mmCIF file of C-alpha atoms in Angstrom:
data_model
loop_
_atom_site.group_PDB
_atom_site.id
_atom_site.type_symbol
_atom_site.label_atom_id
_atom_site.label_comp_id
_atom_site.label_asym_id
_atom_site.label_seq_id
_atom_site.Cartn_x
_atom_site.Cartn_y
_atom_site.Cartn_z
ATOM 1 C CA UNK W 12 -78.570 -20.917 19.986
ATOM 2 C CA UNK W 13 -77.850 -21.628 16.317
ATOM 3 C CA UNK W 14 -76.393 -25.016 15.448
ATOM 4 C CA UNK W 15 -73.170 -24.283 13.595
ATOM 5 C CA UNK W 16 -72.803 -26.773 10.763
ATOM 6 C CA UNK W 17 -69.333 -25.544 9.764
ATOM 7 C CA UNK W 18 -68.019 -26.745 13.139
ATOM 8 C CA UNK W 19 -67.885 -30.308 11.801
ATOM 9 C CA UNK W 20 -67.783 -29.741 8.017
ATOM 10 C CA UNK W 21 -66.060 -26.678 6.644
ATOM 11 C CA UNK W 22 -66.724 -27.808 3.069
ATOM 12 C CA UNK W 23 -70.498 -27.747 3.507
ATOM 13 C CA UNK W 24 -71.848 -24.996 1.271
ATOM 14 C CA UNK W 25 -75.523 -25.976 0.948
ATOM 15 C CA UNK W 26 -77.961 -26.784 3.775
ATOM 16 C CA UNK W 27 -81.577 -26.540 4.857
ATOM 17 C CA UNK W 28 -82.776 -24.821 8.025
ATOM 18 C CA UNK W 29 -85.818 -23.280 9.612
ATOM 19 C CA UNK W 30 -86.256 -19.565 10.283
ATOM 20 C CA UNK W 31 -86.325 -18.803 14.033
ATOM 21 C CA UNK W 32 -86.608 -15.039 13.965
ATOM 22 C CA UNK W 33 -86.557 -12.015 11.665
ATOM 23 C CA UNK W 34 -85.622 -8.633 13.101
ATOM 24 C CA UNK W 35 -84.434 -5.194 12.062
ATOM 25 C CA UNK W 36 -80.779 -4.362 12.636
ATOM 26 C CA UNK W 37 -80.654 -0.643 11.943
ATOM 27 C CA UNK W 38 -81.470 -0.323 8.199
ATOM 28 C CA UNK W 39 -80.830 -3.999 7.626
ATOM 29 C CA UNK W 40 -82.829 -7.178 8.256
ATOM 30 C CA UNK W 41 -81.331 -9.939 10.388
ATOM 31 C CA UNK W 42 -82.515 -13.529 9.908
ATOM 32 C CA UNK W 43 -81.872 -16.135 12.575
ATOM 33 C CA UNK W 44 -81.956 -19.838 11.617
ATOM 34 C CA UNK W 45 -82.046 -22.915 13.843
ATOM 35 C CA UNK W 46 -78.924 -24.219 12.038
ATOM 36 C CA UNK W 47 -76.481 -22.584 9.656
ATOM 37 C CA UNK W 48 -73.316 -23.204 7.631
ATOM 38 C CA UNK W 49 -72.680 -19.450 7.326
ATOM 39 C CA UNK W 50 -69.552 -18.381 9.255
ATOM 40 C CA UNK W 51 -69.933 -15.131 11.256
ATOM 41 C CA UNK W 52 -66.972 -12.776 11.707
ATOM 42 C CA UNK W 53 -64.960 -14.087 14.588
ATOM 43 C CA UNK W 54 -61.389 -14.879 15.610
ATOM 44 C CA UNK W 55 -59.859 -12.733 12.858
ATOM 45 C CA UNK W 56 -61.762 -14.505 10.071
ATOM 46 C CA UNK W 57 -64.325 -12.523 8.111
ATOM 47 C CA UNK W 58 -67.872 -13.679 7.455
ATOM 48 C CA UNK W 59 -69.281 -15.802 4.660
ATOM 49 C CA UNK W 60 -71.714 -14.457 2.072
ATOM 50 C CA UNK W 61 -74.305 -16.322 0.004
ATOM 51 C CA UNK W 62 -78.060 -16.711 -0.456
ATOM 52 C CA UNK W 63 -81.229 -17.810 1.258
ATOM 53 C CA UNK W 64 -84.356 -19.020 -0.544
ATOM 54 C CA UNK W 65 -87.574 -20.689 0.579
ATOM 55 C CA UNK W 66 -87.271 -24.465 0.287
ATOM 56 C CA UNK W 67 -89.486 -25.778 -2.506
ATOM 57 C CA UNK W 68 -90.182 -22.299 -4.006
ATOM 58 C CA UNK W 69 -89.907 -22.037 -7.756
ATOM 59 C CA UNK W 70 -90.084 -18.355 -8.642
ATOM 60 C CA UNK W 71 -88.707 -16.728 -5.531
ATOM 61 C CA UNK W 72 -85.594 -14.637 -6.149
ATOM 62 C CA UNK W 73 -82.710 -15.685 -3.976
ATOM 63 C CA UNK W 74 -82.110 -13.349 -1.014
ATOM 64 C CA UNK W 75 -78.522 -12.086 -0.721
ATOM 65 C CA UNK W 76 -76.813 -12.633 2.616
ATOM 66 C CA UNK W 77 -74.356 -9.760 2.607
ATOM 67 C CA UNK W 78 -72.953 -10.137 6.159
ATOM 68 C CA UNK W 79 -73.051 -12.629 9.004
ATOM 69 C CA UNK W 80 -72.522 -11.763 12.652
ATOM 70 C CA UNK W 81 -72.841 -13.386 16.016
ATOM 71 C CA UNK W 82 -74.966 -12.469 19.051
ATOM 72 C CA UNK W 83 -72.561 -13.489 21.790
ATOM 73 C CA UNK W 84 -75.209 -13.385 24.516
ATOM 74 C CA UNK W 85 -77.619 -15.782 22.849
ATOM 75 C CA UNK W 86 -75.201 -17.688 20.645
ATOM 76 C CA UNK W 87 -77.338 -16.944 17.578
ATOM 77 C CA UNK W 88 -75.875 -16.444 14.142
ATOM 78 C CA UNK W 89 -77.440 -13.369 12.460
ATOM 79 C CA UNK W 90 -77.720 -13.379 8.689
ATOM 80 C CA UNK W 91 -77.895 -9.814 7.434
ATOM 81 C CA UNK W 92 -79.893 -9.839 4.201
ATOM 82 C CA UNK W 93 -81.066 -7.315 1.636
ATOM 83 C CA UNK W 94 -84.234 -7.529 -0.461
ATOM 84 C CA UNK W 95 -86.994 -10.109 -0.231
ATOM 85 C CA UNK W 96 -86.775 -10.533 3.526
ATOM 86 C CA UNK W 97 -90.522 -10.163 3.902
ATOM 87 C CA UNK W 98 -90.943 -13.669 2.538
ATOM 88 C CA UNK W 99 -88.880 -15.114 5.336
ATOM 89 C CA UNK W 100 -91.196 -15.640 8.315
ATOM 90 C CA UNK W 101 -90.476 -17.552 11.530
ATOM 91 C CA UNK W 102 -91.115 -21.254 10.948
ATOM 92 C CA UNK W 103 -90.369 -21.133 7.223
ATOM 93 C CA UNK W 104 -88.027 -23.789 5.784
ATOM 94 C CA UNK W 105 -85.133 -22.235 3.798
ATOM 95 C CA UNK W 106 -82.243 -23.440 1.744
ATOM 96 C CA UNK W 107 -78.903 -21.726 2.330
ATOM 97 C CA UNK W 108 -76.078 -21.565 -0.221
ATOM 98 C CA UNK W 109 -72.622 -20.364 0.711
ATOM 99 C CA UNK W 110 -70.370 -18.495 -1.762
ATOM 100 C CA UNK W 111 -68.057 -21.427 -2.236
ATOM 101 C CA UNK W 112 -65.119 -19.463 -3.740
ATOM 102 C CA UNK W 113 -65.146 -17.014 -0.813
ATOM 103 C CA UNK W 114 -65.329 -19.911 1.680
ATOM 104 C CA UNK W 115 -62.435 -21.726 0.007
ATOM 105 C CA UNK W 116 -60.349 -18.592 0.081
ATOM 106 C CA UNK W 117 -61.067 -18.092 3.810
ATOM 107 C CA UNK W 118 -60.181 -21.736 4.555
ATOM 108 C CA UNK W 119 -56.845 -21.369 2.773
ATOM 109 C CA UNK W 120 -55.966 -18.137 4.578
ATOM 110 C CA UNK W 121 -57.040 -19.371 8.042
ATOM 111 C CA UNK W 122 -55.428 -22.783 7.775
ATOM 112 C CA UNK W 123 -52.311 -21.169 6.378
ATOM 113 C CA UNK W 124 -52.279 -18.869 9.358
ATOM 114 C CA UNK W 125 -52.270 -21.821 11.745
ATOM 115 C CA UNK W 126 -49.320 -23.429 9.930
ATOM 116 C CA UNK W 127 -47.467 -20.069 9.752
ATOM 117 C CA UNK W 128 -47.991 -19.265 13.433
ATOM 118 C CA UNK W 129 -46.866 -22.729 14.476
ATOM 119 C CA UNK W 130 -43.750 -22.386 12.294
ATOM 120 C CA UNK W 131 -42.793 -19.075 13.903
ATOM 121 C CA UNK W 132 -43.236 -20.573 17.368
ATOM 122 C CA UNK W 133 -41.362 -23.808 16.629
ATOM 123 C CA UNK W 134 -38.396 -22.087 14.998
ATOM 124 C CA UNK W 135 -38.008 -18.891 17.053
ATOM 125 C CA UNK W 136 -40.487 -18.960 19.951
ATOM 126 C CA UNK W 137 -42.518 -16.080 18.499
ATOM 127 C CA UNK W 138 -46.140 -16.551 19.692
ATOM 128 C CA UNK W 139 -48.994 -15.092 17.621
ATOM 129 C CA UNK W 140 -51.067 -12.602 19.594
ATOM 130 C CA UNK W 141 -53.589 -11.669 16.899
ATOM 131 C CA UNK W 142 -54.735 -12.564 13.384
ATOM 132 C CA UNK W 143 -56.617 -10.449 10.823
ATOM 133 C CA UNK W 144 -58.000 -11.549 7.507
ATOM 134 C CA UNK W 145 -58.431 -8.781 4.941
ATOM 135 C CA UNK W 146 -59.829 -8.741 1.445
ATOM 136 C CA UNK W 147 -56.410 -8.599 -0.183
ATOM 137 C CA UNK W 148 -54.025 -9.948 2.453
ATOM 138 C CA UNK W 149 -53.825 -11.252 5.988
ATOM 139 C CA UNK W 150 -51.689 -10.388 8.985
ATOM 140 C CA UNK W 151 -50.455 -11.862 12.212
ATOM 141 C CA UNK W 152 -48.931 -9.961 15.070
ATOM 142 C CA UNK W 153 -45.989 -11.699 16.746
ATOM 143 C CA UNK W 154 -44.875 -11.080 20.303
ATOM 144 C CA UNK W 155 -41.308 -10.108 19.545
ATOM 145 C CA UNK W 156 -39.355 -6.909 19.210
ATOM 146 C CA UNK W 157 -37.912 -7.765 15.817
ATOM 147 C CA UNK W 158 -37.845 -10.409 13.086
ATOM 148 C CA UNK W 159 -35.055 -10.617 10.505
ATOM 149 C CA UNK W 160 -35.330 -11.341 6.819
ATOM 150 C CA UNK W 161 -33.540 -14.649 7.412
ATOM 151 C CA UNK W 162 -36.094 -15.650 10.097
ATOM 152 C CA UNK W 163 -38.961 -14.799 7.738
ATOM 153 C CA UNK W 164 -37.476 -16.866 4.928
ATOM 154 C CA UNK W 165 -36.845 -19.875 7.166
ATOM 155 C CA UNK W 166 -40.338 -19.708 8.557
ATOM 156 C CA UNK W 167 -41.850 -19.439 5.116
ATOM 157 C CA UNK W 168 -39.847 -22.437 3.938
ATOM 158 C CA UNK W 169 -40.940 -24.597 6.912
ATOM 159 C CA UNK W 170 -44.581 -23.617 6.488
ATOM 160 C CA UNK W 171 -44.549 -24.497 2.798
ATOM 161 C CA UNK W 172 -42.743 -27.763 3.516
ATOM 162 C CA UNK W 173 -45.644 -28.694 5.797
ATOM 163 C CA UNK W 174 -48.074 -27.775 3.017
ATOM 164 C CA UNK W 175 -46.148 -29.921 0.534
ATOM 165 C CA UNK W 176 -46.330 -32.897 2.887
ATOM 166 C CA UNK W 177 -50.168 -32.655 2.674
ATOM 167 C CA UNK W 178 -50.651 -33.391 6.422
ATOM 168 C CA UNK W 179 -54.211 -34.136 7.565
ATOM 169 C CA UNK W 180 -56.080 -31.272 9.248
ATOM 170 C CA UNK W 181 -58.605 -32.647 11.728
ATOM 171 C CA UNK W 182 -61.299 -31.217 14.002
ATOM 172 C CA UNK W 183 -61.299 -32.414 17.591
ATOM 173 C CA UNK W 184 -63.211 -31.441 20.723
ATOM 174 C CA UNK W 185 -61.897 -31.413 24.300
ATOM 175 C CA UNK W 186 -62.477 -29.792 27.665
ATOM 176 C CA UNK W 187 -60.205 -26.840 28.536
ATOM 177 C CA UNK W 188 -58.298 -29.005 31.051
ATOM 178 C CA UNK W 189 -57.797 -31.806 28.571
ATOM 179 C CA UNK W 190 -56.802 -29.330 25.851
ATOM 180 C CA UNK W 191 -54.139 -27.890 28.141
ATOM 181 C CA UNK W 192 -52.811 -31.338 28.868
ATOM 182 C CA UNK W 193 -52.723 -32.070 25.139
ATOM 183 C CA UNK W 194 -50.411 -29.113 24.602
ATOM 184 C CA UNK W 195 -52.751 -26.847 22.691
ATOM 185 C CA UNK W 196 -50.769 -23.872 21.368
ATOM 186 C CA UNK W 197 -53.235 -21.199 22.462
ATOM 187 C CA UNK W 198 -56.332 -21.674 24.645
ATOM 188 C CA UNK W 199 -58.946 -18.858 24.563
ATOM 189 C CA UNK W 200 -59.824 -17.160 27.872
ATOM 190 C CA UNK W 201 -63.612 -17.744 27.458
ATOM 191 C CA UNK W 202 -65.254 -20.298 29.696
ATOM 192 C CA UNK W 203 -66.553 -23.233 27.658
ATOM 193 C CA UNK W 204 -67.315 -26.868 28.449
ATOM 194 C CA UNK W 205 -65.867 -28.002 25.145
ATOM 195 C CA UNK W 206 -63.212 -26.415 22.946
ATOM 196 C CA UNK W 207 -63.043 -26.992 19.224
ATOM 197 C CA UNK W 208 -59.480 -27.865 18.296
ATOM 198 C CA UNK W 209 -57.822 -27.777 14.863
ATOM 199 C CA UNK W 210 -54.955 -30.269 14.537
ATOM 200 C CA UNK W 211 -52.322 -30.230 11.831
ATOM 201 C CA UNK W 212 -50.948 -33.727 12.291
ATOM 202 C CA UNK W 213 -47.643 -33.749 14.163
ATOM 203 C CA UNK W 214 -47.202 -30.032 13.754
ATOM 204 C CA UNK W 215 -49.877 -27.892 15.435
ATOM 205 C CA UNK W 216 -52.854 -28.150 17.758
ATOM 206 C CA UNK W 217 -54.818 -24.999 18.411
ATOM 207 C CA UNK W 218 -58.279 -23.955 19.663
ATOM 208 C CA UNK W 219 -60.245 -22.329 16.865
ATOM 209 C CA UNK W 220 -63.856 -21.912 15.696
ATOM 210 C CA UNK W 221 -62.991 -21.049 12.057
ATOM 211 C CA UNK W 222 -63.284 -22.937 8.797
ATOM 212 C CA UNK W 223 -60.324 -25.044 7.689
ATOM 213 C CA UNK W 224 -59.092 -27.332 4.926
ATOM 214 C CA UNK W 225 -59.005 -31.141 5.156
ATOM 215 C CA UNK W 226 -55.261 -31.359 4.536
ATOM 216 C CA UNK W 227 -52.413 -28.847 4.384
ATOM 217 C CA UNK W 228 -51.963 -29.463 0.616
ATOM 218 C CA UNK W 229 -55.299 -27.638 0.067
ATOM 219 C CA UNK W 230 -53.700 -24.464 1.431
ATOM 220 C CA UNK W 231 -51.672 -24.334 -1.772
ATOM 221 C CA UNK W 232 -48.794 -22.087 -0.643
ATOM 222 C CA UNK W 233 -47.908 -19.384 1.827
ATOM 223 C CA UNK W 234 -46.201 -16.199 0.679
ATOM 224 C CA UNK W 235 -44.886 -13.706 3.187
ATOM 225 C CA UNK W 236 -45.178 -10.147 1.971
ATOM 226 C CA UNK W 237 -43.744 -7.677 4.477
ATOM 227 C CA UNK W 238 -43.142 -6.944 8.170
ATOM 228 C CA UNK W 239 -43.618 -3.812 10.239
ATOM 229 C CA UNK W 240 -43.168 -2.800 13.823
ATOM 230 C CA UNK W 241 -46.461 -2.381 15.734
ATOM 231 C CA UNK W 242 -47.372 -1.583 19.356
ATOM 232 C CA UNK W 243 -47.671 -5.236 20.375
ATOM 233 C CA UNK W 244 -44.727 -6.551 18.434
ATOM 234 C CA UNK W 245 -44.057 -7.371 14.739
ATOM 235 C CA UNK W 246 -46.826 -7.540 12.136
ATOM 236 C CA UNK W 247 -46.317 -10.029 9.301
ATOM 237 C CA UNK W 248 -48.397 -9.707 6.123
ATOM 238 C CA UNK W 249 -49.015 -12.898 4.153
ATOM 239 C CA UNK W 250 -51.263 -14.523 1.531
ATOM 240 C CA UNK W 251 -52.146 -18.155 0.901
ATOM 241 C CA UNK W 252 -53.502 -20.378 -1.856
ATOM 242 C CA UNK W 253 -55.018 -18.699 -4.878
ATOM 243 C CA UNK W 254 -54.355 -15.281 -3.288
ATOM 244 C CA UNK W 255 -50.676 -16.129 -3.333
ATOM 245 C CA UNK W 256 -50.860 -17.025 -7.008
ATOM 246 C CA UNK W 257 -52.686 -13.790 -7.842
ATOM 247 C CA UNK W 258 -50.251 -11.756 -5.773
ATOM 248 C CA UNK W 259 -47.218 -13.414 -7.296
ATOM 249 C CA UNK W 260 -48.676 -12.840 -10.785
ATOM 250 C CA UNK W 261 -49.279 -9.132 -10.031
ATOM 251 C CA UNK W 262 -45.748 -8.762 -8.623
ATOM 252 C CA UNK W 263 -44.279 -10.444 -11.707
ATOM 253 C CA UNK W 264 -46.239 -8.219 -14.107
ATOM 254 C CA UNK W 265 -45.178 -5.126 -12.181
ATOM 255 C CA UNK W 266 -41.548 -6.155 -12.228
ATOM 256 C CA UNK W 267 -41.737 -7.093 -15.894
ATOM 257 C CA UNK W 268 -43.131 -3.629 -16.730
ATOM 258 C CA UNK W 269 -40.442 -1.951 -14.646
ATOM 259 C CA UNK W 270 -37.746 -4.062 -16.264
ATOM 260 C CA UNK W 271 -38.978 -3.015 -19.701
ATOM 261 C CA UNK W 272 -38.668 0.655 -18.714
ATOM 262 C CA UNK W 273 -35.016 0.076 -17.704
ATOM 263 C CA UNK W 274 -34.342 -2.416 -20.562
ATOM 264 C CA UNK W 275 -33.110 -5.032 -18.168
ATOM 265 C CA UNK W 276 -34.048 -8.339 -16.513
ATOM 266 C CA UNK W 277 -36.561 -8.280 -13.653
ATOM 267 C CA UNK W 278 -33.899 -9.487 -11.215
ATOM 268 C CA UNK W 279 -31.807 -6.411 -12.021
ATOM 269 C CA UNK W 280 -34.609 -3.863 -11.416
ATOM 270 C CA UNK W 281 -33.487 -2.952 -7.871
ATOM 271 C CA UNK W 282 -29.951 -2.301 -9.068
ATOM 272 C CA UNK W 283 -31.241 -0.137 -11.942
ATOM 273 C CA UNK W 284 -33.552 1.761 -9.565
ATOM 274 C CA UNK W 285 -30.657 2.482 -7.193
ATOM 275 C CA UNK W 286 -28.518 3.606 -10.144
ATOM 276 C CA UNK W 287 -31.260 5.932 -11.357
ATOM 277 C CA UNK W 288 -31.765 7.380 -7.902
ATOM 278 C CA UNK W 289 -28.029 8.080 -7.617
ATOM 279 C CA UNK W 290 -28.122 9.804 -10.993
ATOM 280 C CA UNK W 291 -31.137 11.890 -9.960
ATOM 281 C CA UNK W 292 -29.413 12.929 -6.737
ATOM 282 C CA UNK W 293 -26.281 13.924 -8.685
ATOM 283 C CA UNK W 294 -28.386 15.884 -11.143
ATOM 284 C CA UNK W 295 -30.216 17.616 -8.308
ATOM 285 C CA UNK W 296 -26.954 18.612 -6.670
ATOM 286 C CA UNK W 297 -25.662 19.961 -9.982
ATOM 287 C CA UNK W 298 -28.884 21.878 -10.515
ATOM 288 C CA UNK W 299 -28.639 23.319 -7.050
ATOM 289 C CA UNK W 300 -25.104 24.511 -7.662
ATOM 290 C CA UNK W 301 -26.220 26.185 -10.887
ATOM 291 C CA UNK W 302 -29.152 27.861 -9.102
ATOM 292 C CA UNK W 303 -26.762 29.071 -6.439
ATOM 293 C CA UNK W 304 -24.610 30.688 -9.131
ATOM 294 C CA UNK W 305 -27.659 32.216 -10.860
ATOM 295 C CA UNK W 306 -28.928 33.514 -7.494
ATOM 296 C CA UNK W 307 -25.565 35.033 -6.702
ATOM 297 C CA UNK W 308 -25.422 36.883 -10.006
ATOM 298 C CA UNK W 309 -29.053 37.964 -9.851
ATOM 299 C CA UNK W 310 -28.698 39.215 -6.252
ATOM 300 C CA UNK W 311 -25.656 41.267 -7.206
ATOM 301 C CA UNK W 312 -27.463 42.838 -10.147
ATOM 302 C CA UNK W 313 -30.638 43.524 -8.186
ATOM 303 C CA UNK W 314 -28.751 45.247 -5.367
ATOM 304 C CA UNK W 315 -26.934 47.454 -7.850
ATOM 305 C CA UNK W 316 -30.263 48.766 -9.195
ATOM 306 C CA UNK W 317 -32.271 48.624 -5.952
ATOM 307 C CA UNK W 318 -34.210 51.555 -4.487
ATOM 308 C CA UNK W 319 -32.674 53.175 -1.415
ATOM 309 C CA UNK W 320 -34.916 53.428 1.618
ATOM 310 C CA UNK W 321 -32.941 55.353 4.170
ATOM 311 C CA UNK W 322 -30.326 53.002 5.634
ATOM 312 C CA UNK W 323 -31.160 50.000 3.505
ATOM 313 C CA UNK W 324 -31.798 48.982 -0.122
ATOM 314 C CA UNK W 325 -35.265 47.711 -1.030
ATOM 315 C CA UNK W 326 -35.645 44.917 -3.586
ATOM 316 C CA UNK W 327 -39.169 44.159 -4.801
ATOM 317 C CA UNK W 328 -39.453 41.492 -7.475
ATOM 318 C CA UNK W 329 -42.065 39.071 -8.851
ATOM 319 C CA UNK W 330 -40.844 35.883 -10.644
ATOM 320 C CA UNK W 331 -43.599 34.233 -12.749
ATOM 321 C CA UNK W 332 -41.604 31.070 -13.428
ATOM 322 C CA UNK W 333 -39.581 30.503 -10.226
ATOM 323 C CA UNK W 334 -40.548 28.492 -7.135
ATOM 324 C CA UNK W 335 -40.474 28.993 -3.393
ATOM 325 C CA UNK W 336 -37.122 27.280 -2.936
ATOM 326 C CA UNK W 337 -35.466 29.712 -5.304
ATOM 327 C CA UNK W 338 -37.112 32.717 -3.665
ATOM 328 C CA UNK W 339 -35.722 31.652 -0.271
ATOM 329 C CA UNK W 340 -32.264 31.135 -1.710
ATOM 330 C CA UNK W 341 -32.332 34.525 -3.412
ATOM 331 C CA UNK W 342 -33.659 36.313 -0.309
ATOM 332 C CA UNK W 343 -30.807 34.929 1.754
ATOM 333 C CA UNK W 344 -28.212 36.161 -0.718
ATOM 334 C CA UNK W 345 -29.796 39.601 -1.013
ATOM 335 C CA UNK W 346 -29.786 40.097 2.743
ATOM 336 C CA UNK W 347 -26.489 38.388 3.522
ATOM 337 C CA UNK W 348 -24.195 41.382 3.185
ATOM 338 C CA UNK W 349 -24.800 45.103 3.577
ATOM 339 C CA UNK W 350 -28.247 46.311 4.525
ATOM 340 C CA UNK W 351 -31.200 45.242 2.394
ATOM 341 C CA UNK W 352 -34.869 44.251 2.466
ATOM 342 C CA UNK W 353 -36.142 41.759 -0.080
ATOM 343 C CA UNK W 354 -39.842 41.381 -0.936
ATOM 344 C CA UNK W 355 -40.124 38.518 -3.412
ATOM 345 C CA UNK W 356 -42.989 36.469 -4.861
ATOM 346 C CA UNK W 357 -43.509 33.833 -7.529
ATOM 347 C CA UNK W 358 -46.257 32.365 -9.674
ATOM 348 C CA UNK W 359 -46.387 28.871 -11.084
ATOM 349 C CA UNK W 360 -48.382 25.994 -9.582
ATOM 350 C CA UNK W 361 -47.868 27.259 -6.042
ATOM 351 C CA UNK W 362 -47.744 31.106 -5.820
ATOM 352 C CA UNK W 363 -45.668 32.140 -2.840
ATOM 353 C CA UNK W 364 -44.177 35.085 -0.958
ATOM 354 C CA UNK W 365 -40.830 35.531 0.758
ATOM 355 C CA UNK W 366 -39.915 38.574 2.830
ATOM 356 C CA UNK W 367 -36.414 38.997 4.213
ATOM 357 C CA UNK W 368 -34.109 41.597 5.669
ATOM 358 C CA UNK W 369 -30.508 41.895 6.842
ATOM 359 C CA UNK W 370 -30.409 41.109 10.579
ATOM 360 C CA UNK W 371 -30.415 44.219 12.716
ATOM 361 C CA UNK W 372 -32.717 46.344 10.577
ATOM 362 C CA UNK W 373 -35.816 47.821 12.175
ATOM 363 C CA UNK W 374 -38.580 46.057 10.217
ATOM 364 C CA UNK W 375 -40.425 42.912 11.278
ATOM 365 C CA UNK W 376 -40.757 40.491 8.327
ATOM 366 C CA UNK W 377 -42.828 38.000 10.320
ATOM 367 C CA UNK W 378 -45.408 40.612 11.269
ATOM 368 C CA UNK W 379 -45.480 41.976 7.744
ATOM 369 C CA UNK W 380 -46.065 38.491 6.299
ATOM 370 C CA UNK W 381 -48.849 37.826 8.800
ATOM 371 C CA UNK W 382 -50.598 41.048 7.814
ATOM 372 C CA UNK W 383 -50.193 40.195 4.104
ATOM 373 C CA UNK W 384 -51.496 36.622 4.207
ATOM 374 C CA UNK W 385 -54.482 37.717 6.346
ATOM 375 C CA UNK W 386 -55.498 40.053 3.549
ATOM 376 C CA UNK W 387 -54.977 37.299 0.983
ATOM 377 C CA UNK W 388 -56.835 34.643 2.988
ATOM 378 C CA UNK W 389 -53.842 32.300 3.036
ATOM 379 C CA UNK W 390 -51.303 31.144 5.571
ATOM 380 C CA UNK W 391 -47.741 31.981 6.364
ATOM 381 C CA UNK W 392 -45.267 33.023 9.048
ATOM 382 C CA UNK W 393 -41.671 33.379 10.102
ATOM 383 C CA UNK W 394 -39.375 35.420 12.311
ATOM 384 C CA UNK W 395 -38.282 39.028 12.387
ATOM 385 C CA UNK W 396 -35.734 38.657 9.585
ATOM 386 C CA UNK W 397 -37.221 35.976 7.268
ATOM 387 C CA UNK W 398 -40.799 34.893 6.529
ATOM 388 C CA UNK W 399 -42.776 33.066 3.866
ATOM 389 C CA UNK W 400 -46.409 32.559 2.894
ATOM 390 C CA UNK W 401 -48.794 31.520 0.172
ATOM 391 C CA UNK W 402 -50.948 33.383 -2.314
ATOM 392 C CA UNK W 403 -54.195 32.251 -3.930
ATOM 393 C CA UNK W 404 -53.017 33.068 -7.464
ATOM 394 C CA UNK W 405 -50.295 34.724 -9.505
ATOM 395 C CA UNK W 406 -51.976 38.106 -9.744
ATOM 396 C CA UNK W 407 -52.480 38.424 -5.961
ATOM 397 C CA UNK W 408 -48.894 37.266 -5.357
ATOM 398 C CA UNK W 409 -47.612 40.123 -7.561
ATOM 399 C CA UNK W 410 -49.945 42.726 -6.057
ATOM 400 C CA UNK W 411 -49.122 41.750 -2.499
ATOM 401 C CA UNK W 412 -45.515 42.940 -3.005
ATOM 402 C CA UNK W 413 -46.626 46.487 -3.732
ATOM 403 C CA UNK W 414 -48.817 46.588 -0.614
ATOM 404 C CA UNK W 415 -46.048 45.120 1.530
ATOM 405 C CA UNK W 416 -43.556 47.676 0.173
ATOM 406 C CA UNK W 417 -45.865 50.585 0.992
ATOM 407 C CA UNK W 418 -46.266 49.210 4.542
ATOM 408 C CA UNK W 419 -42.549 49.339 5.278
ATOM 409 C CA UNK W 420 -41.167 52.222 7.365
#
């Protein structure tokens, strides 16, 4: 079992240890030490990274520790390294160095999570069922069906008030029975003689094996980002410390850029966006009405000059600059009154085909479209009276009409 130095000192970033074993883990090399300050992925917190080097060596290149995992059966911490691992033999004395910036970030996120989870439970009785630390943001899943914006704001305010008070964060150890009697917020199901407890003075006491700050002021700040409904409740995304600063800066720059586009203040961006969306919708409706008028006139003209095929009129037309939506609109108008068959296609960025007929005629537009797209190597379908499909290019879309027209009865 590896002695875990971070259990008692989360700020320890340099240490000496002895190599216990070196093994292959797939394509990687895993180094086991008798003691380590490297944190392995566990409890929602991601692993530390850093370096190993032979103690006392002068010219040895530092060996990068790119991942740290845990062998739950043996209790060993596995340091996954790349390059130079041949120099690390069992019995060798090594010096380990943790990436201090990464460790500090993880401490801020994890300690912030404890404060945030406690705040949700104290204010609204929402227990945290899981925690995940990502590279950009973190999440907790709450056991509740819903959480309002007001509840989020109140919880964020309480959590940041606790941070501002700079309350001590202490590590304690207790048996499971004693921990239960002490009112620990969440006791893990695993059987252990001693539990490691993280206490935020007069606010939270929780069992946890992660790395944490010395006082809540070192968390810096907690910023809630968004919520979403998930299978086990409500997921809350948040960031703490320097992540919160970077995120707030990015948000501010994004809003500033958007405000410049609208020539307004950043606080008025949502209003301007809604106004622009309303204007776009109005413009789209006006454009649709104009297309309806154009389609009506074009359908009337096309029917007047259409070829007669027995009991119906046949319209075959390729439109290089129209789109699928217009073809469907035109096909409906051509086949709405009288008796007509419309074979239409368009070019543009998405060449398409539309076949339609007046209900009651003897052709099968769906079958005709299926036959056509099979020959083109594309996809399409529809019913007896109206069908649509794709074409690989403009030329094939135009040629397909002639073949479809010759296939009609």
